Amino acid sequence: MTYTPPLRDELKGIEPYGAPQLDVPVQLNVNENPYGPSEAVVDDVAASVARAAAALNRYPDREFTELRTELAAYLTRDSGDTPVTPEMVWAANGSNEVMLQLLQAFGGPGRTAVSFAPTYSMYPEYARDTNTTWVAGTREQDFSLDHALARDLIAEVRPSIVLLPSPNNPTGTALDPKAVAVLAEALGEVDGVLVLDEAYGEFRRDGVPSALELLPAYPNLVVTRTMSKAFAGAGLRLGYLAAHPAITDAIRVVRLPYHLSAVTQAAALAALRHTDELLGKVEELRRERDALVTWLRGQGHAVADSDANYVFFGTFADRHAVWQGLLDRGVLIRETGPDGWLRVSVGTPEEMAAFRAALTQALTEVVTS
Ligand code: PMP
């Protein structure tokens, strides 16, 4: 029996977001950390979840107080000692959920959300799902942001929320720190909030500051983070933010009750006890990333500067053929962003060697431009 459910008109015919989940030997398509947890971390997570399981008949701590305290301590450490207090922290099931909650609180009918393309393709989906008008500004040829144009767009459309990843996805380059001040000030004039999405913040190059340092200066600045990337916890589903306590208070109004399960809270707290180990591979991944950028440039490709654990490169007349050529050799990367460009996540040295070999071979078969 066929059935057509009463889907909202604007959702009809839309494909769900997501990269292909293919079982191939070298997976470099969703910017995961290639290094799994050690046995010590696995044991601690398992024991903590077992303790939580003994009380699963009860709802979890709705305010996840202990977790907020530990996340605040970690953020203070990663922000050049700018104090981040527990009441400035909020968390949810991945930073995707954190940002959806921000749109639920600060977007909505009659309001506008803005970002600058090419950028993370989930942003327009948060806007669509919250009936928020979506406006995408543009970036320069090198994917940087023209501050004056960005300020003008904000003055013109008066968004209640601007979402900006730093480093940007898919291009990989961190936002010029001056832009944060310019945009936060411009948004202050139209009563809007600036969401700096630092999902990949820990991978930033030396000398690139985190926007966390600017929190004391701008009450309308929100910095989002995740345990999915540098923390090697993509399967954990734990994202979080730091902002003025008035912002975390506002999110409480839209969050579902007990949205962070006791199991998630226990596992995240256990992972945070092993912060040094879990972040221990960040240095190695940054070095591998820089080597990859150098190698790709040496091969004559255009490559965006990367502050992330992925590299954006091109340009190919037929990027799909290059993507397919890599897949045929067991290497899965991502076909995303402006036409002609491809994005590859940084993996282990062995995975990167496989990528370099596969790309070299694949390019002998396809026409490049
Ligand atoms: N922001 C950016 C820029 C991302 O690339 C991603 C994941 N690909 C996220 C946020 C969301 O990550 P998560 O929900 O796993 O925290």
mmCIF file of C-alpha atoms and ligand atoms in Angstrom:
data_model
loop_
_atom_site.group_PDB
_atom_site.id
_atom_site.type_symbol
_atom_site.label_atom_id
_atom_site.label_comp_id
_atom_site.label_asym_id
_atom_site.label_seq_id
_atom_site.Cartn_x
_atom_site.Cartn_y
_atom_site.Cartn_z
ATOM 1 C CA MET A 1 0.000 0.000 0.000
ATOM 2 C CA THR A 2 1.520 3.339 -0.966
ATOM 3 C CA TYR A 3 1.047 6.257 1.375
ATOM 4 C CA THR A 4 1.923 9.940 0.967
ATOM 5 C CA PRO A 5 2.193 11.538 4.400
ATOM 6 C CA PRO A 6 1.225 15.207 4.807
ATOM 7 C CA LEU A 7 4.760 16.540 4.531
ATOM 8 C CA ARG A 8 5.181 20.324 4.670
ATOM 9 C CA ASP A 9 5.163 21.667 1.097
ATOM 10 C CA GLU A 10 8.661 23.100 1.352
ATOM 11 C CA LEU A 11 10.053 19.671 2.332
ATOM 12 C CA LYS A 12 8.535 17.761 -0.578
ATOM 13 C CA GLY A 13 11.128 16.116 -2.833
ATOM 14 C CA ILE A 14 14.062 17.162 -0.635
ATOM 15 C CA GLU A 15 16.847 14.634 -0.065
ATOM 16 C CA PRO A 16 18.033 14.262 3.542
ATOM 17 C CA TYR A 17 21.443 15.836 4.190
ATOM 18 C CA GLY A 18 24.411 13.493 4.406
ATOM 19 C CA ALA A 19 27.535 12.252 2.695
ATOM 20 C CA PRO A 20 27.402 8.762 1.190
ATOM 21 C CA GLN A 21 28.234 6.175 3.886
ATOM 22 C CA LEU A 22 30.262 3.707 1.819
ATOM 23 C CA ASP A 23 32.329 0.892 3.224
ATOM 24 C CA VAL A 24 35.720 1.576 1.644
ATOM 25 C CA PRO A 25 39.224 1.083 3.088
ATOM 26 C CA VAL A 26 40.212 4.778 3.241
ATOM 27 C CA GLN A 27 37.423 7.080 4.481
ATOM 28 C CA LEU A 28 38.377 10.717 4.160
ATOM 29 C CA ASN A 29 34.964 12.268 3.538
ATOM 30 C CA VAL A 30 33.418 13.516 6.801
ATOM 31 C CA ASN A 31 36.362 15.085 8.650
ATOM 32 C CA GLU A 32 36.474 12.532 11.420
ATOM 33 C CA ASN A 33 39.551 12.047 13.582
ATOM 34 C CA PRO A 34 41.159 8.849 12.240
ATOM 35 C CA TYR A 35 42.498 7.814 15.654
ATOM 36 C CA GLY A 36 40.179 5.779 17.873
ATOM 37 C CA PRO A 37 40.305 5.894 21.676
ATOM 38 C CA SER A 38 42.856 3.879 23.662
ATOM 39 C CA GLU A 39 41.850 0.925 25.802
ATOM 40 C CA ALA A 40 42.078 3.129 28.919
ATOM 41 C CA VAL A 41 39.553 5.584 27.463
ATOM 42 C CA VAL A 42 37.266 2.786 26.276
ATOM 43 C CA ASP A 43 37.357 1.233 29.764
ATOM 44 C CA ASP A 44 36.595 4.530 31.499
ATOM 45 C CA VAL A 45 33.707 5.310 29.129
ATOM 46 C CA ALA A 46 32.314 1.786 29.569
ATOM 47 C CA ALA A 47 32.547 1.914 33.392
ATOM 48 C CA SER A 48 30.961 5.379 33.485
ATOM 49 C CA VAL A 49 28.109 4.300 31.224
ATOM 50 C CA ALA A 50 27.596 1.199 33.398
ATOM 51 C CA ARG A 51 27.222 3.437 36.479
ATOM 52 C CA ALA A 52 24.748 5.640 34.600
ATOM 53 C CA ALA A 53 22.851 2.534 33.463
ATOM 54 C CA ALA A 54 22.150 1.590 37.084
ATOM 55 C CA ALA A 55 19.997 4.734 37.395
ATOM 56 C CA LEU A 56 18.319 4.730 33.976
ATOM 57 C CA ASN A 57 14.863 4.565 35.569
ATOM 58 C CA ARG A 58 15.417 8.242 36.490
ATOM 59 C CA TYR A 59 15.607 11.199 34.119
ATOM 60 C CA PRO A 60 19.114 12.636 33.769
ATOM 61 C CA ASP A 61 20.325 15.943 35.226
ATOM 62 C CA ARG A 62 18.396 18.350 32.992
ATOM 63 C CA GLU A 63 21.012 21.039 33.595
ATOM 64 C CA PHE A 64 23.999 18.663 33.009
ATOM 65 C CA THR A 65 25.808 20.698 35.662
ATOM 66 C CA GLU A 66 28.903 18.527 35.978
ATOM 67 C CA LEU A 67 29.371 18.372 32.223
ATOM 68 C CA ARG A 68 28.949 22.141 31.863
ATOM 69 C CA THR A 69 31.567 22.667 34.567
ATOM 70 C CA GLU A 70 34.096 20.415 32.829
ATOM 71 C CA LEU A 71 33.424 21.933 29.393
ATOM 72 C CA ALA A 72 33.886 25.418 30.874
ATOM 73 C CA ALA A 73 37.249 24.376 32.343
ATOM 74 C CA TYR A 74 38.358 22.996 28.978
ATOM 75 C CA LEU A 75 37.260 26.132 27.092
ATOM 76 C CA THR A 76 39.072 28.387 29.544
ATOM 77 C CA ARG A 77 42.203 26.382 28.794
ATOM 78 C CA ASP A 78 41.754 26.728 25.004
ATOM 79 C CA SER A 79 40.947 30.442 25.041
ATOM 80 C CA GLY A 80 44.207 31.985 26.197
ATOM 81 C CA ASP A 81 42.743 31.896 29.727
ATOM 82 C CA THR A 82 39.685 34.019 28.950
ATOM 83 C CA PRO A 83 37.429 32.811 31.772
ATOM 84 C CA VAL A 84 34.521 30.677 30.584
ATOM 85 C CA THR A 85 32.126 29.861 33.425
ATOM 86 C CA PRO A 86 29.594 26.976 33.566
ATOM 87 C CA GLU A 87 26.632 29.352 33.162
ATOM 88 C CA MET A 88 28.163 30.493 29.844
ATOM 89 C CA VAL A 89 28.138 26.913 28.529
ATOM 90 C CA TRP A 90 25.359 24.970 26.829
ATOM 91 C CA ALA A 91 25.508 21.525 25.200
ATOM 92 C CA ALA A 92 23.378 19.283 23.010
ATOM 93 C CA ASN A 93 23.592 16.184 20.823
ATOM 94 C CA GLY A 94 26.233 17.490 18.422
ATOM 95 C CA SER A 95 26.890 21.113 17.537
ATOM 96 C CA ASN A 96 24.281 20.675 14.803
ATOM 97 C CA GLU A 97 21.651 20.446 17.530
ATOM 98 C CA VAL A 98 23.199 23.382 19.402
ATOM 99 C CA MET A 99 22.884 25.538 16.275
ATOM 100 C CA LEU A 100 19.350 24.352 15.532
ATOM 101 C CA GLN A 101 18.427 25.395 19.084
ATOM 102 C CA LEU A 102 20.022 28.801 18.433
ATOM 103 C CA LEU A 103 17.796 29.180 15.360
ATOM 104 C CA GLN A 104 14.764 28.021 17.355
ATOM 105 C CA ALA A 105 15.501 30.698 19.955
ATOM 106 C CA PHE A 106 16.717 33.573 17.776
ATOM 107 C CA GLY A 107 15.267 32.817 14.319
ATOM 108 C CA GLY A 108 11.685 32.061 13.313
ATOM 109 C CA PRO A 109 8.967 33.554 11.102
ATOM 110 C CA GLY A 110 9.651 37.172 10.150
ATOM 111 C CA ARG A 111 13.332 36.833 11.048
ATOM 112 C CA THR A 112 16.409 36.342 8.893
ATOM 113 C CA ALA A 113 19.548 34.201 9.212
ATOM 114 C CA VAL A 114 22.665 34.997 7.183
ATOM 115 C CA SER A 115 25.874 33.250 6.201
ATOM 116 C CA PHE A 116 28.430 33.703 3.429
ATOM 117 C CA ALA A 117 28.751 31.040 0.729
ATOM 118 C CA PRO A 118 30.466 28.695 0.146
ATOM 119 C CA THR A 119 29.883 27.517 3.674
ATOM 120 C CA TYR A 120 28.500 24.673 5.774
ATOM 121 C CA SER A 121 25.459 23.348 3.965
ATOM 122 C CA MET A 122 23.448 22.556 7.107
ATOM 123 C CA TYR A 123 22.924 26.247 7.907
ATOM 124 C CA PRO A 124 20.117 26.793 5.357
ATOM 125 C CA GLU A 125 18.505 23.611 6.683
ATOM 126 C CA TYR A 126 18.337 24.989 10.245
ATOM 127 C CA ALA A 127 16.727 28.104 8.750
ATOM 128 C CA ARG A 128 14.229 26.101 6.691
ATOM 129 C CA ASP A 129 13.290 23.916 9.652
ATOM 130 C CA THR A 130 12.615 26.936 11.871
ATOM 131 C CA ASN A 131 10.787 28.987 9.205
ATOM 132 C CA THR A 132 13.567 31.555 9.241
ATOM 133 C CA THR A 133 14.306 33.510 6.054
ATOM 134 C CA TRP A 134 17.696 32.477 4.690
ATOM 135 C CA VAL A 135 20.084 34.940 3.027
ATOM 136 C CA ALA A 136 23.501 33.861 1.746
ATOM 137 C CA GLY A 137 26.093 36.562 1.112
ATOM 138 C CA THR A 138 29.154 35.797 -0.966
ATOM 139 C CA ARG A 139 32.887 35.401 -0.380
ATOM 140 C CA GLU A 140 35.883 36.601 -2.336
ATOM 141 C CA GLN A 141 37.636 34.491 -4.962
ATOM 142 C CA ASP A 142 39.992 33.136 -2.244
ATOM 143 C CA PHE A 143 36.962 32.362 0.002
ATOM 144 C CA SER A 144 37.816 35.164 2.437
ATOM 145 C CA LEU A 145 35.201 37.624 3.640
ATOM 146 C CA ASP A 146 35.082 41.244 2.523
ATOM 147 C CA HIS A 147 34.359 42.985 5.840
ATOM 148 C CA ALA A 148 32.715 46.038 4.319
ATOM 149 C CA LEU A 149 30.409 43.961 2.094
ATOM 150 C CA ALA A 150 29.502 41.720 5.038
ATOM 151 C CA ARG A 151 28.727 44.757 7.202
ATOM 152 C CA ASP A 152 26.588 46.248 4.421
ATOM 153 C CA LEU A 153 24.603 43.044 4.031
ATOM 154 C CA ILE A 154 23.927 42.955 7.782
ATOM 155 C CA ALA A 155 22.761 46.580 7.747
ATOM 156 C CA GLU A 156 20.525 45.837 4.750
ATOM 157 C CA VAL A 157 18.795 42.591 5.792
ATOM 158 C CA ARG A 158 19.029 43.086 9.592
ATOM 159 C CA PRO A 159 19.447 39.398 10.478
ATOM 160 C CA SER A 160 18.719 38.209 14.004
ATOM 161 C CA ILE A 161 21.463 35.610 13.551
ATOM 162 C CA VAL A 162 24.623 35.191 11.464
ATOM 163 C CA LEU A 163 26.318 31.785 11.268
ATOM 164 C CA LEU A 164 29.987 31.661 10.350
ATOM 165 C CA PRO A 165 32.296 28.696 10.621
ATOM 166 C CA SER A 166 35.910 29.372 11.500
ATOM 167 C CA PRO A 167 37.647 27.499 9.985
ATOM 168 C CA ASN A 168 35.116 27.549 7.191
ATOM 169 C CA ASN A 169 33.709 24.309 5.825
ATOM 170 C CA PRO A 170 34.347 23.196 3.099
ATOM 171 C CA THR A 171 37.181 25.619 2.345
ATOM 172 C CA GLY A 172 39.183 25.151 5.594
ATOM 173 C CA THR A 173 40.447 28.678 6.211
ATOM 174 C CA ALA A 174 39.891 30.432 9.561
ATOM 175 C CA LEU A 175 38.122 33.776 9.593
ATOM 176 C CA ASP A 176 40.288 36.863 9.903
ATOM 177 C CA PRO A 177 39.935 37.681 13.645
ATOM 178 C CA LYS A 178 39.165 41.332 12.789
ATOM 179 C CA ALA A 179 36.019 40.122 11.016
ATOM 180 C CA VAL A 180 34.603 38.801 14.292
ATOM 181 C CA ALA A 181 34.769 42.252 15.870
ATOM 182 C CA VAL A 182 33.375 43.985 12.763
ATOM 183 C CA LEU A 183 30.455 41.568 12.444
ATOM 184 C CA ALA A 184 29.652 41.416 16.165
ATOM 185 C CA GLU A 185 29.499 45.226 16.226
ATOM 186 C CA ALA A 186 27.399 45.408 13.052
ATOM 187 C CA LEU A 187 25.013 42.817 14.497
ATOM 188 C CA GLY A 188 24.866 44.676 17.808
ATOM 189 C CA GLU A 189 23.328 47.587 15.883
ATOM 190 C CA VAL A 190 20.501 45.443 14.484
ATOM 191 C CA ASP A 191 19.969 43.367 17.639
ATOM 192 C CA GLY A 192 21.431 40.186 16.139
ATOM 193 C CA VAL A 193 23.730 37.443 17.412
ATOM 194 C CA LEU A 194 26.925 36.228 15.751
ATOM 195 C CA VAL A 195 27.495 32.478 15.906
ATOM 196 C CA LEU A 196 31.131 31.564 15.323
ATOM 197 C CA ASP A 197 31.122 27.851 14.555
ATOM 198 C CA GLU A 198 34.505 26.547 15.708
ATOM 199 C CA ALA A 199 33.779 22.865 15.116
ATOM 200 C CA TYR A 200 37.384 22.526 13.900
ATOM 201 C CA GLY A 201 38.833 25.277 16.122
ATOM 202 C CA GLU A 202 41.466 23.101 17.804
ATOM 203 C CA PHE A 203 43.172 22.489 14.444
ATOM 204 C CA ARG A 204 43.827 26.197 13.778
ATOM 205 C CA ARG A 205 47.345 27.161 12.739
ATOM 206 C CA ASP A 206 49.746 28.780 15.228
ATOM 207 C CA GLY A 207 48.961 32.436 15.748
ATOM 208 C CA VAL A 208 45.283 32.117 14.795
ATOM 209 C CA PRO A 209 43.223 33.052 17.891
ATOM 210 C CA SER A 210 39.918 31.512 18.936
ATOM 211 C CA ALA A 211 36.878 33.795 19.036
ATOM 212 C CA LEU A 212 36.489 32.621 22.664
ATOM 213 C CA GLU A 213 38.951 35.382 23.521
ATOM 214 C CA LEU A 214 36.410 37.974 22.334
ATOM 215 C CA LEU A 215 33.491 36.732 24.439
ATOM 216 C CA PRO A 216 34.020 39.320 27.213
ATOM 217 C CA ALA A 217 33.854 42.121 24.634
ATOM 218 C CA TYR A 218 30.694 41.045 22.754
ATOM 219 C CA PRO A 219 27.589 39.840 24.607
ATOM 220 C CA ASN A 220 25.999 38.917 21.245
ATOM 221 C CA LEU A 221 28.855 36.540 20.310
ATOM 222 C CA VAL A 222 28.320 32.779 20.513
ATOM 223 C CA VAL A 223 31.177 30.321 19.963
ATOM 224 C CA THR A 224 30.170 26.737 19.180
ATOM 225 C CA ARG A 225 32.441 23.721 19.530
ATOM 226 C CA THR A 226 32.111 19.954 19.239
ATOM 227 C CA MET A 227 33.670 16.778 20.590
ATOM 228 C CA SER A 228 33.232 15.212 17.115
ATOM 229 C CA LYS A 229 36.515 16.343 15.566
ATOM 230 C CA ALA A 230 39.647 17.128 17.616
ATOM 231 C CA PHE A 231 38.259 15.106 20.563
ATOM 232 C CA ALA A 232 37.812 12.067 18.318
ATOM 233 C CA GLY A 233 34.238 11.676 19.551
ATOM 234 C CA ALA A 234 32.037 11.858 16.438
ATOM 235 C CA GLY A 235 30.030 8.874 17.671
ATOM 236 C CA LEU A 236 29.423 10.518 21.033
ATOM 237 C CA ARG A 237 27.203 13.295 19.628
ATOM 238 C CA LEU A 238 28.221 16.080 21.955
ATOM 239 C CA GLY A 239 28.395 19.687 20.813
ATOM 240 C CA TYR A 240 28.496 22.780 22.993
ATOM 241 C CA LEU A 241 28.752 26.545 23.026
ATOM 242 C CA ALA A 242 30.074 29.401 25.105
ATOM 243 C CA ALA A 243 28.244 32.729 25.256
ATOM 244 C CA HIS A 244 26.795 35.326 27.589
ATOM 245 C CA PRO A 245 24.594 33.597 30.249
ATOM 246 C CA ALA A 246 21.537 35.447 28.856
ATOM 247 C CA ILE A 247 22.003 33.411 25.664
ATOM 248 C CA THR A 248 22.208 30.042 27.428
ATOM 249 C CA ASP A 249 19.136 31.046 29.436
ATOM 250 C CA ALA A 250 17.243 31.783 26.228
ATOM 251 C CA ILE A 251 18.081 28.357 24.779
ATOM 252 C CA ARG A 252 16.562 26.668 27.834
ATOM 253 C CA VAL A 253 13.169 27.854 26.608
ATOM 254 C CA VAL A 254 13.396 25.867 23.349
ATOM 255 C CA ARG A 255 15.350 22.751 24.385
ATOM 256 C CA LEU A 256 13.455 19.536 24.844
ATOM 257 C CA PRO A 257 13.341 18.349 28.442
ATOM 258 C CA TYR A 258 16.275 16.057 29.305
ATOM 259 C CA HIS A 259 17.698 16.359 25.788
ATOM 260 C CA LEU A 260 21.124 15.084 26.915
ATOM 261 C CA SER A 261 20.746 11.472 28.013
ATOM 262 C CA ALA A 262 22.429 10.148 31.152
ATOM 263 C CA VAL A 263 24.469 7.862 28.889
ATOM 264 C CA THR A 264 25.697 10.794 26.777
ATOM 265 C CA GLN A 265 26.558 12.847 29.862
ATOM 266 C CA ALA A 266 28.475 9.963 31.451
ATOM 267 C CA ALA A 267 30.389 9.154 28.257
ATOM 268 C CA ALA A 268 31.245 12.811 27.588
ATOM 269 C CA LEU A 269 32.478 13.328 31.157
ATOM 270 C CA ALA A 270 34.630 10.210 30.877
ATOM 271 C CA ALA A 271 36.061 11.434 27.550
ATOM 272 C CA LEU A 272 36.830 14.834 29.102
ATOM 273 C CA ARG A 273 38.852 13.112 31.821
ATOM 274 C CA HIS A 274 41.126 11.975 28.977
ATOM 275 C CA THR A 275 41.308 15.320 27.179
ATOM 276 C CA ASP A 276 45.090 15.243 26.851
ATOM 277 C CA GLU A 277 45.102 11.817 25.268
ATOM 278 C CA LEU A 278 42.142 12.470 22.951
ATOM 279 C CA LEU A 279 43.586 15.773 21.771
ATOM 280 C CA GLY A 280 47.036 14.204 21.605
ATOM 281 C CA LYS A 281 46.782 13.536 17.892
ATOM 282 C CA VAL A 282 45.848 17.104 16.973
ATOM 283 C CA GLU A 283 49.488 18.137 16.534
ATOM 284 C CA GLU A 284 50.182 15.156 14.321
ATOM 285 C CA LEU A 285 47.066 15.839 12.223
ATOM 286 C CA ARG A 286 48.059 19.491 11.818
ATOM 287 C CA ARG A 287 51.513 18.435 10.590
ATOM 288 C CA GLU A 288 49.978 15.881 8.224
ATOM 289 C CA ARG A 289 47.579 18.584 6.992
ATOM 290 C CA ASP A 290 50.367 21.068 6.308
ATOM 291 C CA ALA A 291 52.327 18.366 4.452
ATOM 292 C CA LEU A 292 49.254 17.579 2.361
ATOM 293 C CA VAL A 293 48.751 21.246 1.445
ATOM 294 C CA THR A 294 52.407 21.467 0.388
ATOM 295 C CA TRP A 295 52.215 18.248 -1.631
ATOM 296 C CA LEU A 296 49.012 19.254 -3.446
ATOM 297 C CA ARG A 297 50.478 22.668 -4.288
ATOM 298 C CA GLY A 298 53.621 20.928 -5.502
ATOM 299 C CA GLN A 299 51.432 18.930 -7.868
ATOM 300 C CA GLY A 300 50.161 22.195 -9.318
ATOM 301 C CA HIS A 301 46.717 22.214 -7.686
ATOM 302 C CA ALA A 302 44.968 25.232 -6.223
ATOM 303 C CA VAL A 303 44.671 24.686 -2.446
ATOM 304 C CA ALA A 304 42.914 26.866 0.120
ATOM 305 C CA ASP A 305 44.912 27.591 3.294
ATOM 306 C CA SER A 306 43.732 25.153 5.944
ATOM 307 C CA ASP A 307 43.195 25.675 9.675
ATOM 308 C CA ALA A 308 41.123 22.489 9.824
ATOM 309 C CA ASN A 309 41.558 18.726 9.561
ATOM 310 C CA TYR A 310 40.646 18.784 5.868
ATOM 311 C CA VAL A 311 41.983 20.369 2.730
ATOM 312 C CA PHE A 312 40.055 21.937 -0.137
ATOM 313 C CA PHE A 313 41.711 21.596 -3.520
ATOM 314 C CA GLY A 314 41.019 21.832 -7.251
ATOM 315 C CA THR A 315 40.144 22.795 -9.753
ATOM 316 C CA PHE A 316 38.989 20.008 -12.004
ATOM 317 C CA ALA A 317 36.915 20.284 -15.169
ATOM 318 C CA ASP A 318 35.147 17.101 -14.085
ATOM 319 C CA ARG A 319 35.512 16.785 -10.323
ATOM 320 C CA HIS A 320 33.075 13.915 -10.191
ATOM 321 C CA ALA A 321 35.400 11.873 -12.406
ATOM 322 C CA VAL A 322 38.296 12.584 -10.009
ATOM 323 C CA TRP A 323 36.136 11.677 -6.995
ATOM 324 C CA GLN A 324 35.064 8.447 -8.740
ATOM 325 C CA GLY A 325 38.660 7.652 -9.755
ATOM 326 C CA LEU A 326 39.668 7.865 -6.092
ATOM 327 C CA LEU A 327 36.708 5.771 -4.976
ATOM 328 C CA ASP A 328 37.598 3.106 -7.550
ATOM 329 C CA ARG A 329 40.947 2.899 -5.729
ATOM 330 C CA GLY A 330 39.363 2.574 -2.294
ATOM 331 C CA VAL A 331 39.651 6.231 -1.228
ATOM 332 C CA LEU A 332 36.455 8.124 -0.361
ATOM 333 C CA ILE A 333 36.639 11.930 -0.305
ATOM 334 C CA ARG A 334 33.909 14.620 -0.575
ATOM 335 C CA GLU A 335 32.481 16.301 -3.611
ATOM 336 C CA THR A 336 31.250 19.549 -2.118
ATOM 337 C CA GLY A 337 31.464 23.336 -2.421
ATOM 338 C CA PRO A 338 32.018 25.336 -5.598
ATOM 339 C CA ASP A 339 32.202 23.408 -8.831
ATOM 340 C CA GLY A 340 35.640 22.015 -9.638
ATOM 341 C CA TRP A 341 36.779 21.686 -6.017
ATOM 342 C CA LEU A 342 37.100 18.625 -3.790
ATOM 343 C CA ARG A 343 37.585 18.224 -0.037
ATOM 344 C CA VAL A 344 39.741 15.579 1.604
ATOM 345 C CA SER A 345 39.935 14.884 5.346
ATOM 346 C CA VAL A 346 43.322 14.425 6.968
ATOM 347 C CA GLY A 347 43.837 10.799 8.012
ATOM 348 C CA THR A 348 46.735 8.699 9.254
ATOM 349 C CA PRO A 349 50.077 8.828 7.371
ATOM 350 C CA GLU A 350 49.143 5.512 5.709
ATOM 351 C CA GLU A 351 45.764 6.866 4.614
ATOM 352 C CA MET A 352 47.376 10.005 3.219
ATOM 353 C CA ALA A 353 49.910 7.921 1.296
ATOM 354 C CA ALA A 354 47.006 5.929 -0.167
ATOM 355 C CA PHE A 355 45.259 9.182 -1.088
ATOM 356 C CA ARG A 356 48.346 10.636 -2.795
ATOM 357 C CA ALA A 357 48.916 7.448 -4.785
ATOM 358 C CA ALA A 358 45.248 7.168 -5.772
ATOM 359 C CA LEU A 359 45.037 10.826 -6.826
ATOM 360 C CA THR A 360 48.191 10.576 -8.924
ATOM 361 C CA GLN A 361 46.835 7.508 -10.701
ATOM 362 C CA ALA A 362 43.296 8.850 -11.072
ATOM 363 C CA LEU A 363 44.542 12.072 -12.653
ATOM 364 C CA THR A 364 46.302 10.156 -15.417
ATOM 365 C CA GLU A 365 42.815 9.078 -16.516
ATOM 366 C CA VAL A 366 40.751 12.250 -16.292
ATOM 367 C CA VAL A 367 41.017 15.584 -18.013
ATOM 368 C CA THR A 368 41.988 18.375 -15.598
ATOM 369 C CA SER A 369 41.778 22.111 -16.004
HETATM 370 N N1 PMP B 1 29.913 22.781 11.970
HETATM 371 C C1 PMP B 1 30.661 22.438 10.925
HETATM 372 C C2 PMP B 1 31.361 23.514 10.164
HETATM 373 C C3 PMP B 1 30.783 21.093 10.560
HETATM 374 O O1 PMP B 1 31.521 20.761 9.500
HETATM 375 C C4 PMP B 1 30.091 20.109 11.316
HETATM 376 C C5 PMP B 1 30.164 18.640 11.000
HETATM 377 N N2 PMP B 1 30.508 18.241 9.794
HETATM 378 C C6 PMP B 1 29.313 20.529 12.381
HETATM 379 C C7 PMP B 1 29.248 21.865 12.690
HETATM 380 C C8 PMP B 1 28.481 19.598 13.193
HETATM 381 O O2 PMP B 1 29.164 18.633 13.870
HETATM 382 P P1 PMP B 1 28.557 17.832 15.089
HETATM 383 O O3 PMP B 1 27.063 17.910 15.015
HETATM 384 O O4 PMP B 1 29.097 16.466 14.916
HETATM 385 O O5 PMP B 1 29.068 18.526 16.318
#
